[in-house]
Amino acid sequence: MYELNITRPETLADAVEALGHDEAMALGGGQTLIPTLKQRLANPETLVSLTGIAELSGISRDGDMLIIGGTTTHAEVASGATDYPALAALAGGIGDPAVRNRGTIGGSLANDDPAACYPAAVLASGATIVTNTREIAADDFFEGMFTTALHDGEIITAVRFPIPQKANYQKFDQPASRFALVGVFVAQTADGVRVAVTGASEEGVFRWTDAEAALSADFSPTAVDGLNVSADNLIGDLHGTPEYRAHLVKVMTKRAVAASG
Amino acid sequence: MTQVSMTVNGESVSGDVEDRTLLVEFLRETLELTGTHVGCDTSQCGACVVHVDGKAVKSCTIFAAEAEGAEVQTIEGEAAPDGTLSTLQQAFQDNHGLQCGFCTPGMVMSAKALLAENPKPTEAEIRAYLSGNLCRCTGYHNIVKAIMAASGQDVSSIAAE
Ligand SMILES: Cc1cc2nc3c(=O)[nH]c(=O)nc-3n(C[C@H](O)[C@H](O)[C@H](O)COP(=O)(O)OP(=O)(O)OC[C@H]3O[C@@H](n4cnc5c(N)ncnc54)[C@H](O)[C@@H]3O)c2cc1C
Ligand code: FES
Ligand code: FES
């Protein structure tokens, strides 16, 4: 790791100020950033640790919305998001207990790993990402592998999830990395069904709109039987071919519908 | 350089370290508490698990500066001052839950966190909780058995493998 300074502000205003400098970078739970720094793939002069800022952490309810602070850990969501059980279960399936005790929702979304779990929940729920300057709809947030709509120095302060009527996340684990080889999040709301797929595409998380239409008409696993998932642009690596991932998208979708509560 | 202070196994400690110092480096190199091991240094293996404010974390994936003011527990704090092993440590010994012992500090600290959350875990719960702790020797079976035994559960039905 290159040399760096760490600052630990206690207010959002101080963090925004510290991140205003070039070569400064936010530090969430560090579960992705610290390994990246060890490989010298990033070289920030200053890390601005967000985890000491009380106002950025915690889970609250506002009408039919569940609001999760940007530095809330995966473990806190797993045990605290009881109003949205599918989301709690997703958080409880990320990595392992030690990773969940440090990793944060804001860090996961800002990082936008193509195999990460939270992007699927955010996109399928039609959640809103709240930053220190604006609100970004999930449909506008993810811009491809490791790329989001966030500007330099912008901080995810919270994520607002509308609570669906029914939802479920099915993750086919890649057992070595513990990320998703393919993960599918299905959410049914009064406006219809949304299906978001992670782990599968070279473009990062995406909505499977054919399945959304079929499931909005008939919310049952067999509703997607006649659909085909194209292997074009899907990830192929030593863990699975694009065709294998395409097959898994459909299987995981059916399982998620069957398990939706 | 920054001064970091924390409580480690009940004792107040501090040291001047570079900001990039990881908690595990502070423990092993500054405090010379070498019980916490570094197996991978890439957040995968769990040999470095310690507790920070009661929570299991990978000490290779947190900066020492982030543990400022925290209560840290390492494997060195497990046995009594006279050397008597903790229930969990004794169960690892009795059930042959270690071979080379490299993963053991992390296994014990993870198991301790599990039992604090869930005093009578099932075999499946134990295996799931240890998903971030890798062991190259034991095949896990006797580790699981040791944790079940330490939680006061009958292990006679778990066949030796
Ligand atoms: C062994 C292991 C297994 C894992 N398994 C999974 C898995 O199954 N599923 C999964 O989804 N993830 C998995 N992860 C990743 C984990 O969820 C990380 O916690 C997460 O990707 C990053 O969150 P963080 O808080 O640790 O962010 P950091 O590592 O601190 O930061 C990541 C990036 O986000 C930026 N950032 C951090 N917080 C904010 C914020 N509030 N606002 C703006 N930018 C911010 C940082 O500047 C950095 O660029 C795994 C990680 C490990 C080590
Ligand atoms: S040394 Fe920390 S996880 Fe392997
Ligand atoms: S006992 Fe050797 S690695 Fe676990």
mmCIF file of N, CA, C and O and ligand atoms in Angstrom, chain B residues 38-41 43-46 48 58 60, ligand 2:
data_model
loop_
_atom_site.group_PDB
_atom_site.id
_atom_site.type_symbol
_atom_site.label_atom_id
_atom_site.label_comp_id
_atom_site.label_asym_id
_atom_site.label_seq_id
_atom_site.Cartn_x
_atom_site.Cartn_y
_atom_site.Cartn_z
ATOM 1 N N VAL B 38 -1.687 -13.862 9.790
ATOM 2 C CA VAL B 38 -2.014 -13.367 8.455
ATOM 3 C C VAL B 38 -1.856 -14.534 7.492
ATOM 4 O O VAL B 38 -0.753 -15.005 7.251
ATOM 5 N N GLY B 39 -2.987 -14.997 6.981
ATOM 6 C CA GLY B 39 -2.925 -16.142 6.073
ATOM 7 C C GLY B 39 -2.892 -15.707 4.629
ATOM 8 O O GLY B 39 -2.154 -16.258 3.811
ATOM 9 N N CYS B 40 -3.706 -14.724 4.293
ATOM 10 C CA CYS B 40 -3.860 -14.368 2.882
ATOM 11 C C CYS B 40 -3.546 -12.902 2.632
ATOM 12 O O CYS B 40 -3.020 -12.547 1.605
ATOM 13 N N ASP B 41 -3.900 -12.063 3.588
ATOM 14 C CA ASP B 41 -3.773 -10.617 3.435
ATOM 15 C C ASP B 41 -4.700 -10.078 2.337
ATOM 16 O O ASP B 41 -4.561 -8.961 1.898
ATOM 17 N N SER B 43 -8.270 -10.616 2.590
ATOM 18 C CA SER B 43 -9.620 -10.633 3.172
ATOM 19 C C SER B 43 -10.380 -11.927 2.945
ATOM 20 O O SER B 43 -11.593 -11.959 3.093
ATOM 21 N N GLN B 44 -9.687 -12.990 2.595
ATOM 22 C CA GLN B 44 -10.390 -14.230 2.257
ATOM 23 C C GLN B 44 -10.379 -15.268 3.378
ATOM 24 O O GLN B 44 -11.335 -16.024 3.514
ATOM 25 N N CYS B 45 -9.284 -15.364 4.167
ATOM 26 C CA CYS B 45 -9.053 -16.593 4.928
ATOM 27 C C CYS B 45 -9.509 -16.553 6.380
ATOM 28 O O CYS B 45 -9.722 -17.594 6.983
ATOM 29 N N GLY B 46 -9.602 -15.391 6.974
ATOM 30 C CA GLY B 46 -10.090 -15.300 8.347
ATOM 31 C C GLY B 46 -9.084 -15.677 9.430
ATOM 32 O O GLY B 46 -9.441 -15.679 10.609
ATOM 33 N N CYS B 48 -6.928 -13.888 10.536
ATOM 34 C CA CYS B 48 -6.636 -12.650 11.257
ATOM 35 C C CYS B 48 -7.835 -12.128 12.050
ATOM 36 O O CYS B 48 -7.807 -10.989 12.511
ATOM 37 N N LYS B 58 -11.984 -8.852 10.181
ATOM 38 C CA LYS B 58 -10.700 -9.296 9.647
ATOM 39 C C LYS B 58 -9.695 -8.178 9.892
ATOM 40 O O LYS B 58 -9.806 -7.100 9.309
ATOM 41 N N CYS B 60 -6.834 -7.721 8.997
ATOM 42 C CA CYS B 60 -6.019 -7.319 7.838
ATOM 43 C C CYS B 60 -6.799 -6.370 6.947
ATOM 44 O O CYS B 60 -6.267 -5.870 5.966
HETATM 45 S S1 FES C 2 -5.187 -12.592 6.612
HETATM 46 FE FE1 FES C 2 -6.984 -11.433 6.918
HETATM 47 S S2 FES C 2 -8.470 -12.598 5.892
HETATM 48 FE FE2 FES C 2 -6.645 -13.721 5.476
#
